[in-house]
mmCIF file with all atom_site columns, C-alpha atoms in Angstrom:
data_model
loop_
_atom_site.group_PDB
_atom_site.id
_atom_site.type_symbol
_atom_site.label_atom_id
_atom_site.label_alt_id
_atom_site.label_comp_id
_atom_site.label_asym_id
_atom_site.label_entity_id
_atom_site.label_seq_id
_atom_site.pdbx_PDB_ins_code
_atom_site.Cartn_x
_atom_site.Cartn_y
_atom_site.Cartn_z
_atom_site.occupancy
_atom_site.B_iso_or_equiv
_atom_site.pdbx_formal_charge
_atom_site.auth_seq_id
_atom_site.auth_comp_id
_atom_site.auth_asym_id
_atom_site.auth_atom_id
_atom_site.pdbx_PDB_model_num
ATOM 1   C CA . MET A 1 1   ? 0.000   0.000   0.000   1.00 0.00 ? 13  MET A CA 1
ATOM 2   C CA . THR A 1 2   ? 1.370   3.445   -0.889  1.00 0.00 ? 14  THR A CA 1
ATOM 3   C CA . GLU A 1 3   ? 1.518   6.114   1.781   1.00 0.00 ? 15  GLU A CA 1
ATOM 4   C CA . GLY A 1 4   ? -1.376  8.007   0.192   1.00 0.00 ? 16  GLY A CA 1
ATOM 5   C CA . ALA A 1 5   ? -3.491  4.874   0.053   1.00 0.00 ? 17  ALA A CA 1
ATOM 6   C CA . ALA A 1 6   ? -2.654  4.109   3.679   1.00 0.00 ? 18  ALA A CA 1
ATOM 7   C CA . ILE A 1 7   ? -3.836  7.544   4.802   1.00 0.00 ? 19  ILE A CA 1
ATOM 8   C CA . GLU A 1 8   ? -6.996  7.160   2.726   1.00 0.00 ? 20  GLU A CA 1
ATOM 9   C CA . SER A 1 9   ? -7.554  3.740   4.217   1.00 0.00 ? 21  SER A CA 1
ATOM 10  C CA . GLU A 1 10  ? -7.226  5.138   7.731   1.00 0.00 ? 22  GLU A CA 1
ATOM 11  C CA . ALA A 1 11  ? -9.769  7.869   7.007   1.00 0.00 ? 23  ALA A CA 1
ATOM 12  C CA . LEU A 1 12  ? -12.122 5.226   5.654   1.00 0.00 ? 24  LEU A CA 1
ATOM 13  C CA . GLU A 1 13  ? -11.602 3.060   8.740   1.00 0.00 ? 25  GLU A CA 1
ATOM 14  C CA . ASP A 1 14  ? -12.611 6.034   10.893  1.00 0.00 ? 26  ASP A CA 1
ATOM 15  C CA . SER A 1 15  ? -15.742 6.701   8.821   1.00 0.00 ? 27  SER A CA 1
ATOM 16  C CA . ILE A 1 16  ? -16.824 3.061   9.009   1.00 0.00 ? 28  ILE A CA 1
ATOM 17  C CA . GLN A 1 17  ? -16.150 2.969   12.741  1.00 0.00 ? 29  GLN A CA 1
ATOM 18  C CA . GLU A 1 18  ? -18.145 6.161   13.263  1.00 0.00 ? 30  GLU A CA 1
ATOM 19  C CA . LEU A 1 19  ? -21.156 5.005   11.256  1.00 0.00 ? 31  LEU A CA 1
ATOM 20  C CA . ILE A 1 20  ? -21.387 1.646   13.017  1.00 0.00 ? 32  ILE A CA 1
ATOM 21  C CA . ASP A 1 21  ? -20.872 3.294   16.405  1.00 0.00 ? 33  ASP A CA 1
ATOM 22  C CA . GLN A 1 22  ? -23.798 5.599   15.682  1.00 0.00 ? 34  GLN A CA 1
ATOM 23  C CA . MET A 1 23  ? -25.961 2.729   14.475  1.00 0.00 ? 35  MET A CA 1
ATOM 24  C CA . LEU A 1 24  ? -25.236 0.733   17.639  1.00 0.00 ? 36  LEU A CA 1
ATOM 25  C CA . ASP A 1 25  ? -26.009 3.821   19.723  1.00 0.00 ? 37  ASP A CA 1
ATOM 26  C CA . HIS A 1 26  ? -29.432 4.229   18.139  1.00 0.00 ? 38  HIS A CA 1
ATOM 27  C CA . LEU A 1 27  ? -30.094 0.512   18.418  1.00 0.00 ? 39  LEU A CA 1
ATOM 28  C CA . ASP A 1 28  ? -28.991 0.611   22.057  1.00 0.00 ? 40  ASP A CA 1
ATOM 29  C CA . TRP A 1 29  ? -27.179 -2.701  21.613  1.00 0.00 ? 41  TRP A CA 1
ATOM 30  C CA . ASP A 1 30  ? -24.332 -3.496  23.922  1.00 0.00 ? 42  ASP A CA 1
ATOM 31  C CA . LEU A 1 31  ? -21.685 -4.038  21.255  1.00 0.00 ? 43  LEU A CA 1
ATOM 32  C CA . ASP A 1 32  ? -18.323 -2.542  20.438  1.00 0.00 ? 44  ASP A CA 1
ATOM 33  C CA . VAL A 1 33  ? -16.760 -2.201  17.051  1.00 0.00 ? 45  VAL A CA 1
ATOM 34  C CA . GLU A 1 34  ? -13.197 -2.389  15.777  1.00 0.00 ? 46  GLU A CA 1
ATOM 35  C CA . VAL A 1 35  ? -12.131 -1.765  12.192  1.00 0.00 ? 47  VAL A CA 1
ATOM 36  C CA . HIS A 1 36  ? -8.948  -3.274  10.769  1.00 0.00 ? 48  HIS A CA 1
ATOM 37  C CA . GLY A 1 37  ? -7.845  -1.993  7.384   1.00 0.00 ? 49  GLY A CA 1
ATOM 38  C CA . ASP A 1 38  ? -4.444  -3.638  7.149   1.00 0.00 ? 50  ASP A CA 1
ATOM 39  C CA . ASP A 1 39  ? -5.480  -6.099  4.442   1.00 0.00 ? 51  ASP A CA 1
ATOM 40  C CA . PRO A 1 40  ? -5.360  -4.849  0.818   1.00 0.00 ? 52  PRO A CA 1
ATOM 41  C CA . GLU A 1 41  ? -8.474  -6.799  -0.180  1.00 0.00 ? 53  GLU A CA 1
ATOM 42  C CA . THR A 1 42  ? -10.744 -6.589  2.824   1.00 0.00 ? 54  THR A CA 1
ATOM 43  C CA . MET A 1 43  ? -11.623 -4.135  5.521   1.00 0.00 ? 55  MET A CA 1
ATOM 44  C CA . ARG A 1 44  ? -12.338 -6.237  8.580   1.00 0.00 ? 56  ARG A CA 1
ATOM 45  C CA . VAL A 1 45  ? -14.998 -5.005  10.998  1.00 0.00 ? 57  VAL A CA 1
ATOM 46  C CA . GLU A 1 46  ? -15.210 -6.871  14.275  1.00 0.00 ? 58  GLU A CA 1
ATOM 47  C CA . LEU A 1 47  ? -18.263 -6.541  16.508  1.00 0.00 ? 59  LEU A CA 1
ATOM 48  C CA . TYR A 1 48  ? -18.161 -7.922  20.025  1.00 0.00 ? 60  TYR A CA 1
ATOM 49  C CA . GLY A 1 49  ? -19.934 -7.641  23.349  1.00 0.00 ? 61  GLY A CA 1
ATOM 50  C CA . GLU A 1 50  ? -22.954 -8.720  25.398  1.00 0.00 ? 62  GLU A CA 1
ATOM 51  C CA . ASP A 1 51  ? -25.485 -8.492  22.552  1.00 0.00 ? 63  ASP A CA 1
ATOM 52  C CA . ARG A 1 52  ? -23.570 -10.727 20.124  1.00 0.00 ? 64  ARG A CA 1
ATOM 53  C CA . GLU A 1 53  ? -26.482 -13.188 20.086  1.00 0.00 ? 65  GLU A CA 1
ATOM 54  C CA . ILE A 1 54  ? -28.615 -10.679 18.124  1.00 0.00 ? 66  ILE A CA 1
ATOM 55  C CA . LEU A 1 55  ? -26.024 -10.695 15.345  1.00 0.00 ? 67  LEU A CA 1
ATOM 56  C CA . ILE A 1 56  ? -25.609 -14.391 14.823  1.00 0.00 ? 68  ILE A CA 1
ATOM 57  C CA . ARG A 1 57  ? -29.094 -15.853 15.242  1.00 0.00 ? 69  ARG A CA 1
ATOM 58  C CA . ASN A 1 58  ? -31.064 -16.809 12.104  1.00 0.00 ? 70  ASN A CA 1
ATOM 59  C CA . ARG A 1 59  ? -27.927 -17.689 10.129  1.00 0.00 ? 71  ARG A CA 1
ATOM 60  C CA . ALA A 1 60  ? -26.272 -14.431 11.193  1.00 0.00 ? 72  ALA A CA 1
ATOM 61  C CA . GLU A 1 61  ? -28.773 -12.339 9.264   1.00 0.00 ? 73  GLU A CA 1
ATOM 62  C CA . VAL A 1 62  ? -28.071 -9.177  11.257  1.00 0.00 ? 74  VAL A CA 1
ATOM 63  C CA . LEU A 1 63  ? -24.312 -9.604  10.843  1.00 0.00 ? 75  LEU A CA 1
ATOM 64  C CA . ASP A 1 64  ? -24.993 -9.861  7.100   1.00 0.00 ? 76  ASP A CA 1
ATOM 65  C CA . VAL A 1 65  ? -27.092 -6.688  7.241   1.00 0.00 ? 77  VAL A CA 1
ATOM 66  C CA . PHE A 1 66  ? -24.185 -4.745  8.744   1.00 0.00 ? 78  PHE A CA 1
ATOM 67  C CA . GLN A 1 67  ? -21.892 -6.169  6.090   1.00 0.00 ? 79  GLN A CA 1
ATOM 68  C CA . TYR A 1 68  ? -24.255 -5.480  3.202   1.00 0.00 ? 80  TYR A CA 1
ATOM 69  C CA . LEU A 1 69  ? -25.198 -1.947  4.256   1.00 0.00 ? 81  LEU A CA 1
ATOM 70  C CA . THR A 1 70  ? -21.639 -0.832  4.984   1.00 0.00 ? 82  THR A CA 1
ATOM 71  C CA . ASN A 1 71  ? -20.493 -2.177  1.603   1.00 0.00 ? 83  ASN A CA 1
ATOM 72  C CA . ARG A 1 72  ? -23.315 -0.245  -0.096  1.00 0.00 ? 84  ARG A CA 1
ATOM 73  C CA . ILE A 1 73  ? -22.589 2.924   1.827   1.00 0.00 ? 85  ILE A CA 1
ATOM 74  C CA . PHE A 1 74  ? -18.811 2.895   1.404   1.00 0.00 ? 86  PHE A CA 1
ATOM 75  C CA . GLY A 1 75  ? -18.734 1.199   -2.022  1.00 0.00 ? 87  GLY A CA 1
ATOM 76  C CA . ARG A 1 76  ? -17.197 4.130   -3.830  1.00 0.00 ? 88  ARG A CA 1
ATOM 77  C CA . GLU A 1 77  ? -14.433 4.765   -1.274  1.00 0.00 ? 89  GLU A CA 1
ATOM 78  C CA . LEU A 1 78  ? -13.667 1.057   -1.031  1.00 0.00 ? 90  LEU A CA 1
ATOM 79  C CA . SER A 1 79  ? -13.013 0.762   -4.788  1.00 0.00 ? 91  SER A CA 1
ATOM 80  C CA . ASP A 1 80  ? -11.853 -2.880  -5.127  1.00 0.00 ? 92  ASP A CA 1
ATOM 81  C CA . ARG A 1 81  ? -11.897 -3.715  -1.438  1.00 0.00 ? 93  ARG A CA 1
ATOM 82  C CA . ARG A 1 82  ? -14.846 -5.015  0.481   1.00 0.00 ? 94  ARG A CA 1
ATOM 83  C CA . ILE A 1 83  ? -15.939 -4.885  4.076   1.00 0.00 ? 95  ILE A CA 1
ATOM 84  C CA . VAL A 1 84  ? -16.252 -8.130  6.002   1.00 0.00 ? 96  VAL A CA 1
ATOM 85  C CA . VAL A 1 85  ? -18.171 -7.806  9.246   1.00 0.00 ? 97  VAL A CA 1
ATOM 86  C CA . ASP A 1 86  ? -17.493 -10.511 11.798  1.00 0.00 ? 98  ASP A CA 1
ATOM 87  C CA . CYS A 1 87  ? -18.468 -11.270 15.347  1.00 0.00 ? 99  CYS A CA 1
ATOM 88  C CA . GLU A 1 88  ? -15.991 -13.047 17.583  1.00 0.00 ? 100 GLU A CA 1
ATOM 89  C CA . GLY A 1 89  ? -14.680 -15.318 14.856  1.00 0.00 ? 101 GLY A CA 1
ATOM 90  C CA . PHE A 1 90  ? -18.128 -16.401 13.611  1.00 0.00 ? 102 PHE A CA 1
ATOM 91  C CA . ARG A 1 91  ? -17.262 -15.986 9.923   1.00 0.00 ? 103 ARG A CA 1
ATOM 92  C CA . ALA A 1 92  ? -13.908 -17.693 10.277  1.00 0.00 ? 104 ALA A CA 1
ATOM 93  C CA . ARG A 1 93  ? -15.647 -20.735 11.810  1.00 0.00 ? 105 ARG A CA 1
ATOM 94  C CA . LYS A 1 94  ? -18.372 -20.610 9.153   1.00 0.00 ? 106 LYS A CA 1
ATOM 95  C CA . GLU A 1 95  ? -15.764 -20.353 6.400   1.00 0.00 ? 107 GLU A CA 1
ATOM 96  C CA . ALA A 1 96  ? -13.873 -23.368 7.734   1.00 0.00 ? 108 ALA A CA 1
ATOM 97  C CA . GLU A 1 97  ? -17.160 -25.301 7.781   1.00 0.00 ? 109 GLU A CA 1
ATOM 98  C CA . LEU A 1 98  ? -17.967 -24.366 4.173   1.00 0.00 ? 110 LEU A CA 1
ATOM 99  C CA . ILE A 1 99  ? -14.492 -25.329 2.980   1.00 0.00 ? 111 ILE A CA 1
ATOM 100 C CA . GLU A 1 100 ? -14.870 -28.667 4.743   1.00 0.00 ? 112 GLU A CA 1
ATOM 101 C CA . VAL A 1 101 ? -18.270 -29.317 3.113   1.00 0.00 ? 113 VAL A CA 1
ATOM 102 C CA . ALA A 1 102 ? -16.886 -28.313 -0.300  1.00 0.00 ? 114 ALA A CA 1
ATOM 103 C CA . ALA A 1 103 ? -13.970 -30.736 0.099   1.00 0.00 ? 115 ALA A CA 1
ATOM 104 C CA . ARG A 1 104 ? -16.190 -33.585 1.298   1.00 0.00 ? 116 ARG A CA 1
ATOM 105 C CA . VAL A 1 105 ? -18.735 -33.207 -1.521  1.00 0.00 ? 117 VAL A CA 1
ATOM 106 C CA . SER A 1 106 ? -15.957 -32.775 -4.104  1.00 0.00 ? 118 SER A CA 1
ATOM 107 C CA . GLU A 1 107 ? -14.430 -36.058 -2.975  1.00 0.00 ? 119 GLU A CA 1
ATOM 108 C CA . ARG A 1 108 ? -17.806 -37.780 -3.401  1.00 0.00 ? 120 ARG A CA 1
ATOM 109 C CA . VAL A 1 109 ? -18.378 -36.205 -6.845  1.00 0.00 ? 121 VAL A CA 1
ATOM 110 C CA . ARG A 1 110 ? -14.947 -37.302 -8.003  1.00 0.00 ? 122 ARG A CA 1
ATOM 111 C CA . ALA A 1 111 ? -15.584 -40.857 -6.813  1.00 0.00 ? 123 ALA A CA 1
ATOM 112 C CA . SER A 1 112 ? -19.094 -41.179 -8.270  1.00 0.00 ? 124 SER A CA 1
ATOM 113 C CA . GLY A 1 113 ? -18.625 -39.044 -11.385 1.00 0.00 ? 125 GLY A CA 1
ATOM 114 C CA . GLU A 1 114 ? -22.006 -37.442 -10.691 1.00 0.00 ? 126 GLU A CA 1
ATOM 115 C CA . GLU A 1 115 ? -22.583 -33.766 -9.983  1.00 0.00 ? 127 GLU A CA 1
ATOM 116 C CA . GLU A 1 116 ? -24.065 -32.640 -6.654  1.00 0.00 ? 128 GLU A CA 1
ATOM 117 C CA . GLU A 1 117 ? -25.956 -29.549 -5.619  1.00 0.00 ? 129 GLU A CA 1
ATOM 118 C CA . LEU A 1 118 ? -25.204 -27.767 -2.354  1.00 0.00 ? 130 LEU A CA 1
ATOM 119 C CA . ALA A 1 119 ? -27.682 -25.857 -0.198  1.00 0.00 ? 131 ALA A CA 1
ATOM 120 C CA . ARG A 1 120 ? -28.728 -22.314 -1.129  1.00 0.00 ? 132 ARG A CA 1
ATOM 121 C CA . MET A 1 121 ? -26.079 -19.798 -0.205  1.00 0.00 ? 133 MET A CA 1
ATOM 122 C CA . ASN A 1 122 ? -25.540 -16.074 -0.363  1.00 0.00 ? 134 ASN A CA 1
ATOM 123 C CA . PRO A 1 123 ? -22.893 -14.634 -2.724  1.00 0.00 ? 135 PRO A CA 1
ATOM 124 C CA . TYR A 1 124 ? -20.280 -14.453 0.025   1.00 0.00 ? 136 TYR A CA 1
ATOM 125 C CA . GLU A 1 125 ? -20.737 -18.117 0.965   1.00 0.00 ? 137 GLU A CA 1
ATOM 126 C CA . ARG A 1 126 ? -20.744 -19.222 -2.681  1.00 0.00 ? 138 ARG A CA 1
ATOM 127 C CA . ARG A 1 127 ? -17.506 -17.381 -3.317  1.00 0.00 ? 139 ARG A CA 1
ATOM 128 C CA . ILE A 1 128 ? -15.818 -19.339 -0.532  1.00 0.00 ? 140 ILE A CA 1
ATOM 129 C CA . VAL A 1 129 ? -17.044 -22.637 -2.022  1.00 0.00 ? 141 VAL A CA 1
ATOM 130 C CA . HIS A 1 130 ? -16.058 -21.701 -5.596  1.00 0.00 ? 142 HIS A CA 1
ATOM 131 C CA . MET A 1 131 ? -12.589 -20.763 -4.416  1.00 0.00 ? 143 MET A CA 1
ATOM 132 C CA . ALA A 1 132 ? -12.158 -23.882 -2.282  1.00 0.00 ? 144 ALA A CA 1
ATOM 133 C CA . VAL A 1 133 ? -13.216 -26.219 -5.102  1.00 0.00 ? 145 VAL A CA 1
ATOM 134 C CA . ALA A 1 134 ? -11.027 -24.385 -7.640  1.00 0.00 ? 146 ALA A CA 1
ATOM 135 C CA . GLU A 1 135 ? -8.009  -25.631 -5.705  1.00 0.00 ? 147 GLU A CA 1
ATOM 136 C CA . LEU A 1 136 ? -9.075  -29.265 -6.040  1.00 0.00 ? 148 LEU A CA 1
ATOM 137 C CA . GLU A 1 137 ? -8.374  -31.620 -8.947  1.00 0.00 ? 149 GLU A CA 1
ATOM 138 C CA . GLY A 1 138 ? -11.108 -33.304 -10.995 1.00 0.00 ? 150 GLY A CA 1
ATOM 139 C CA . VAL A 1 139 ? -14.005 -31.027 -10.059 1.00 0.00 ? 151 VAL A CA 1
ATOM 140 C CA . THR A 1 140 ? -15.376 -27.655 -11.029 1.00 0.00 ? 152 THR A CA 1
ATOM 141 C CA . THR A 1 141 ? -18.309 -25.490 -9.943  1.00 0.00 ? 153 THR A CA 1
ATOM 142 C CA . GLU A 1 142 ? -21.253 -23.594 -11.334 1.00 0.00 ? 154 GLU A CA 1
ATOM 143 C CA . SER A 1 143 ? -23.972 -21.484 -9.723  1.00 0.00 ? 155 SER A CA 1
ATOM 144 C CA . GLU A 1 144 ? -27.559 -22.396 -10.332 1.00 0.00 ? 156 GLU A CA 1
ATOM 145 C CA . GLY A 1 145 ? -30.824 -20.612 -9.613  1.00 0.00 ? 157 GLY A CA 1
ATOM 146 C CA . ASP A 1 146 ? -32.194 -17.087 -9.489  1.00 0.00 ? 158 ASP A CA 1
ATOM 147 C CA . GLY A 1 147 ? -32.004 -14.302 -6.992  1.00 0.00 ? 159 GLY A CA 1
ATOM 148 C CA . VAL A 1 148 ? -29.499 -13.649 -4.263  1.00 0.00 ? 160 VAL A CA 1
ATOM 149 C CA . MET A 1 149 ? -29.567 -17.156 -2.820  1.00 0.00 ? 161 MET A CA 1
ATOM 150 C CA . LYS A 1 150 ? -28.270 -19.566 -5.436  1.00 0.00 ? 162 LYS A CA 1
ATOM 151 C CA . ARG A 1 151 ? -26.924 -23.104 -5.265  1.00 0.00 ? 163 ARG A CA 1
ATOM 152 C CA . VAL A 1 152 ? -23.398 -24.154 -6.100  1.00 0.00 ? 164 VAL A CA 1
ATOM 153 C CA . VAL A 1 153 ? -23.198 -27.318 -8.188  1.00 0.00 ? 165 VAL A CA 1
ATOM 154 C CA . ILE A 1 154 ? -20.025 -29.356 -7.966  1.00 0.00 ? 166 ILE A CA 1
ATOM 155 C CA . ILE A 1 155 ? -19.338 -31.026 -11.316 1.00 0.00 ? 167 ILE A CA 1
ATOM 156 C CA . PRO A 1 156 ? -16.813 -33.755 -12.218 1.00 0.00 ? 168 PRO A CA 1
ATOM 157 C CA . THR A 1 157 ? -14.343 -32.822 -14.968 1.00 0.00 ? 169 THR A CA 1
ATOM 158 C CA . MET B 2 1   ? -35.620 3.986   15.527  1.00 0.00 ? 466 MET B CA 1
ATOM 159 C CA . LYS B 2 2   ? -36.396 7.130   13.549  1.00 0.00 ? 467 LYS B CA 1
ATOM 160 C CA . GLU B 2 3   ? -32.819 8.329   14.085  1.00 0.00 ? 468 GLU B CA 1
ATOM 161 C CA . LEU B 2 4   ? -31.374 4.975   13.020  1.00 0.00 ? 469 LEU B CA 1
ATOM 162 C CA . LEU B 2 5   ? -33.364 4.950   9.797   1.00 0.00 ? 470 LEU B CA 1
ATOM 163 C CA . GLU B 2 6   ? -32.400 8.557   9.077   1.00 0.00 ? 471 GLU B CA 1
ATOM 164 C CA . LEU B 2 7   ? -28.741 7.769   9.649   1.00 0.00 ? 472 LEU B CA 1
ATOM 165 C CA . ILE B 2 8   ? -28.754 4.768   7.301   1.00 0.00 ? 473 ILE B CA 1
ATOM 166 C CA . ALA B 2 9   ? -30.826 6.488   4.602   1.00 0.00 ? 474 ALA B CA 1
ATOM 167 C CA . LYS B 2 10  ? -28.658 9.607   4.638   1.00 0.00 ? 475 LYS B CA 1
ATOM 168 C CA . ALA B 2 11  ? -25.539 7.482   4.334   1.00 0.00 ? 476 ALA B CA 1
ATOM 169 C CA . LEU B 2 12  ? -26.972 5.588   1.351   1.00 0.00 ? 477 LEU B CA 1
ATOM 170 C CA . VAL B 2 13  ? -28.322 8.420   -0.787  1.00 0.00 ? 478 VAL B CA 1
ATOM 171 C CA . ASP B 2 14  ? -26.730 11.155  -2.917  1.00 0.00 ? 479 ASP B CA 1
ATOM 172 C CA . GLU B 2 15  ? -28.983 13.864  -1.481  1.00 0.00 ? 480 GLU B CA 1
ATOM 173 C CA . PRO B 2 16  ? -29.019 13.412  2.310   1.00 0.00 ? 481 PRO B CA 1
ATOM 174 C CA . ASP B 2 17  ? -30.815 16.737  2.833   1.00 0.00 ? 482 ASP B CA 1
ATOM 175 C CA . GLU B 2 18  ? -33.846 15.287  1.087   1.00 0.00 ? 483 GLU B CA 1
ATOM 176 C CA . VAL B 2 19  ? -34.176 12.411  3.578   1.00 0.00 ? 484 VAL B CA 1
ATOM 177 C CA . SER B 2 20  ? -37.000 12.573  6.053   1.00 0.00 ? 485 SER B CA 1
ATOM 178 C CA . VAL B 2 21  ? -38.560 10.006  8.332   1.00 0.00 ? 486 VAL B CA 1
ATOM 179 C CA . SER B 2 22  ? -41.877 10.265  10.110  1.00 0.00 ? 487 SER B CA 1
ATOM 180 C CA . GLU B 2 23  ? -43.033 7.925   12.789  1.00 0.00 ? 488 GLU B CA 1
ATOM 181 C CA . VAL B 2 24  ? -46.656 6.838   12.999  1.00 0.00 ? 489 VAL B CA 1
ATOM 182 C CA . GLU B 2 25  ? -47.343 4.997   16.216  1.00 0.00 ? 490 GLU B CA 1
ATOM 183 C CA . GLY B 2 26  ? -50.026 2.354   16.104  1.00 0.00 ? 491 GLY B CA 1
ATOM 184 C CA . GLU B 2 27  ? -51.128 0.072   18.908  1.00 0.00 ? 492 GLU B CA 1
ATOM 185 C CA . GLN B 2 28  ? -48.631 -2.676  18.220  1.00 0.00 ? 493 GLN B CA 1
ATOM 186 C CA . THR B 2 29  ? -46.711 -1.422  15.253  1.00 0.00 ? 494 THR B CA 1
ATOM 187 C CA . ILE B 2 30  ? -44.688 1.695   14.705  1.00 0.00 ? 495 ILE B CA 1
ATOM 188 C CA . ILE B 2 31  ? -44.704 2.688   11.069  1.00 0.00 ? 496 ILE B CA 1
ATOM 189 C CA . LEU B 2 32  ? -41.619 4.475   9.820   1.00 0.00 ? 497 LEU B CA 1
ATOM 190 C CA . GLU B 2 33  ? -42.275 6.415   6.642   1.00 0.00 ? 498 GLU B CA 1
ATOM 191 C CA . LEU B 2 34  ? -39.129 7.133   4.703   1.00 0.00 ? 499 LEU B CA 1
ATOM 192 C CA . ARG B 2 35  ? -38.976 9.823   2.069   1.00 0.00 ? 500 ARG B CA 1
ATOM 193 C CA . VAL B 2 36  ? -35.975 10.415  -0.180  1.00 0.00 ? 501 VAL B CA 1
ATOM 194 C CA . ALA B 2 37  ? -35.291 12.340  -3.405  1.00 0.00 ? 502 ALA B CA 1
ATOM 195 C CA . GLN B 2 38  ? -36.877 10.679  -6.436  1.00 0.00 ? 503 GLN B CA 1
ATOM 196 C CA . ASP B 2 39  ? -33.444 9.849   -7.889  1.00 0.00 ? 504 ASP B CA 1
ATOM 197 C CA . ASP B 2 40  ? -32.374 8.201   -4.625  1.00 0.00 ? 505 ASP B CA 1
ATOM 198 C CA . LEU B 2 41  ? -35.249 5.708   -4.427  1.00 0.00 ? 506 LEU B CA 1
ATOM 199 C CA . GLY B 2 42  ? -33.107 3.002   -6.000  1.00 0.00 ? 507 GLY B CA 1
ATOM 200 C CA . LYS B 2 43  ? -30.419 3.585   -3.382  1.00 0.00 ? 508 LYS B CA 1
ATOM 201 C CA . VAL B 2 44  ? -32.729 2.807   -0.464  1.00 0.00 ? 509 VAL B CA 1
ATOM 202 C CA . ILE B 2 45  ? -34.531 -0.038  -2.224  1.00 0.00 ? 510 ILE B CA 1
ATOM 203 C CA . GLY B 2 46  ? -31.519 -1.741  -3.798  1.00 0.00 ? 511 GLY B CA 1
ATOM 204 C CA . LYS B 2 47  ? -31.214 -4.468  -6.401  1.00 0.00 ? 512 LYS B CA 1
ATOM 205 C CA . GLN B 2 48  ? -34.118 -6.871  -6.045  1.00 0.00 ? 513 GLN B CA 1
ATOM 206 C CA . GLY B 2 49  ? -35.123 -4.861  -2.987  1.00 0.00 ? 514 GLY B CA 1
ATOM 207 C CA . ARG B 2 50  ? -32.128 -6.085  -1.034  1.00 0.00 ? 515 ARG B CA 1
ATOM 208 C CA . THR B 2 51  ? -31.292 -2.800  0.671   1.00 0.00 ? 516 THR B CA 1
ATOM 209 C CA . ALA B 2 52  ? -34.867 -2.253  1.851   1.00 0.00 ? 517 ALA B CA 1
ATOM 210 C CA . ARG B 2 53  ? -34.958 -5.859  3.045   1.00 0.00 ? 518 ARG B CA 1
ATOM 211 C CA . SER B 2 54  ? -31.711 -5.383  4.976   1.00 0.00 ? 519 SER B CA 1
ATOM 212 C CA . ILE B 2 55  ? -33.093 -2.314  6.727   1.00 0.00 ? 520 ILE B CA 1
ATOM 213 C CA . ARG B 2 56  ? -36.281 -4.216  7.575   1.00 0.00 ? 521 ARG B CA 1
ATOM 214 C CA . THR B 2 57  ? -34.241 -7.075  9.047   1.00 0.00 ? 522 THR B CA 1
ATOM 215 C CA . LEU B 2 58  ? -32.347 -4.604  11.220  1.00 0.00 ? 523 LEU B CA 1
ATOM 216 C CA . LEU B 2 59  ? -35.565 -2.896  12.372  1.00 0.00 ? 524 LEU B CA 1
ATOM 217 C CA . SER B 2 60  ? -37.093 -6.235  13.165  1.00 0.00 ? 525 SER B CA 1
ATOM 218 C CA . ALA B 2 61  ? -34.065 -7.256  15.252  1.00 0.00 ? 526 ALA B CA 1
ATOM 219 C CA . ALA B 2 62  ? -34.196 -3.891  17.013  1.00 0.00 ? 527 ALA B CA 1
ATOM 220 C CA . GLY B 2 63  ? -37.902 -4.391  17.705  1.00 0.00 ? 528 GLY B CA 1
ATOM 221 C CA . THR B 2 64  ? -37.406 -7.860  19.149  1.00 0.00 ? 529 THR B CA 1
ATOM 222 C CA . LYS B 2 65  ? -35.178 -6.482  21.880  1.00 0.00 ? 530 LYS B CA 1
ATOM 223 C CA . LEU B 2 66  ? -37.630 -3.675  22.658  1.00 0.00 ? 531 LEU B CA 1
ATOM 224 C CA . GLY B 2 67  ? -40.765 -5.793  22.351  1.00 0.00 ? 532 GLY B CA 1
ATOM 225 C CA . LYS B 2 68  ? -42.003 -3.564  19.543  1.00 0.00 ? 533 LYS B CA 1
ATOM 226 C CA . ARG B 2 69  ? -42.721 -3.960  15.870  1.00 0.00 ? 534 ARG B CA 1
ATOM 227 C CA . PHE B 2 70  ? -41.360 -1.540  13.313  1.00 0.00 ? 535 PHE B CA 1
ATOM 228 C CA . HIS B 2 71  ? -42.675 -1.340  9.810   1.00 0.00 ? 536 HIS B CA 1
ATOM 229 C CA . LEU B 2 72  ? -40.712 0.447   7.105   1.00 0.00 ? 537 LEU B CA 1
ATOM 230 C CA . GLU B 2 73  ? -42.613 2.175   4.356   1.00 0.00 ? 538 GLU B CA 1
ATOM 231 C CA . ILE B 2 74  ? -40.714 3.800   1.536   1.00 0.00 ? 539 ILE B CA 1
ATOM 232 C CA . ILE B 2 75  ? -42.906 6.567   0.163   1.00 0.00 ? 540 ILE B CA 1
ATOM 233 C CA . GLU B 2 76  ? -42.655 6.955   -3.607  1.00 0.00 ? 541 GLU B CA 1
#
């Protein structure tokens, strides 16, 4: 990162931090926020505190809302980066789970020679699966379906 | 929740000065009417309504903790 980009990134970190702080204030949720902009591809936002349960119930729909809205709001300033909002390692655990499922199903598809469909996933989850399968031999992926929630199909090659 | 909705809407749109929210309190439901500049409607609704849906999810989660129900109406 150039010096100019680093300064810009820091200003952006502050803006993201301020917006989420204000949102949490209005919501009156007992959560704190930390923004880490040290990665060139992602801006990591970490939420933690007493009210974490609100964020991660119903397949972490509220965590996803924070992630989606902040990416919409700061899209222009982010240029090629994106914001990932996490809560006490929830996404990291979820990611590890998805990669494990992708590997297990890929193994089965390779053995049987027959494609398999995974559960409906949001774009973020699908990206993790596509990337995990791309690293494996003998299988490839496609997305199937309409709307935001599509299915990844693992196909033998 | 009026302030929360105002904050989010103003952050999303190109013309934040045109954002206004009025609160209509019913017996069980609080209706939040959101008005934005005509050209900003797409910004608060989003592709396939995803932005509006996200805001509704947040309001619903906020309501659960308060024992209230919030209903977002985007006035066109």
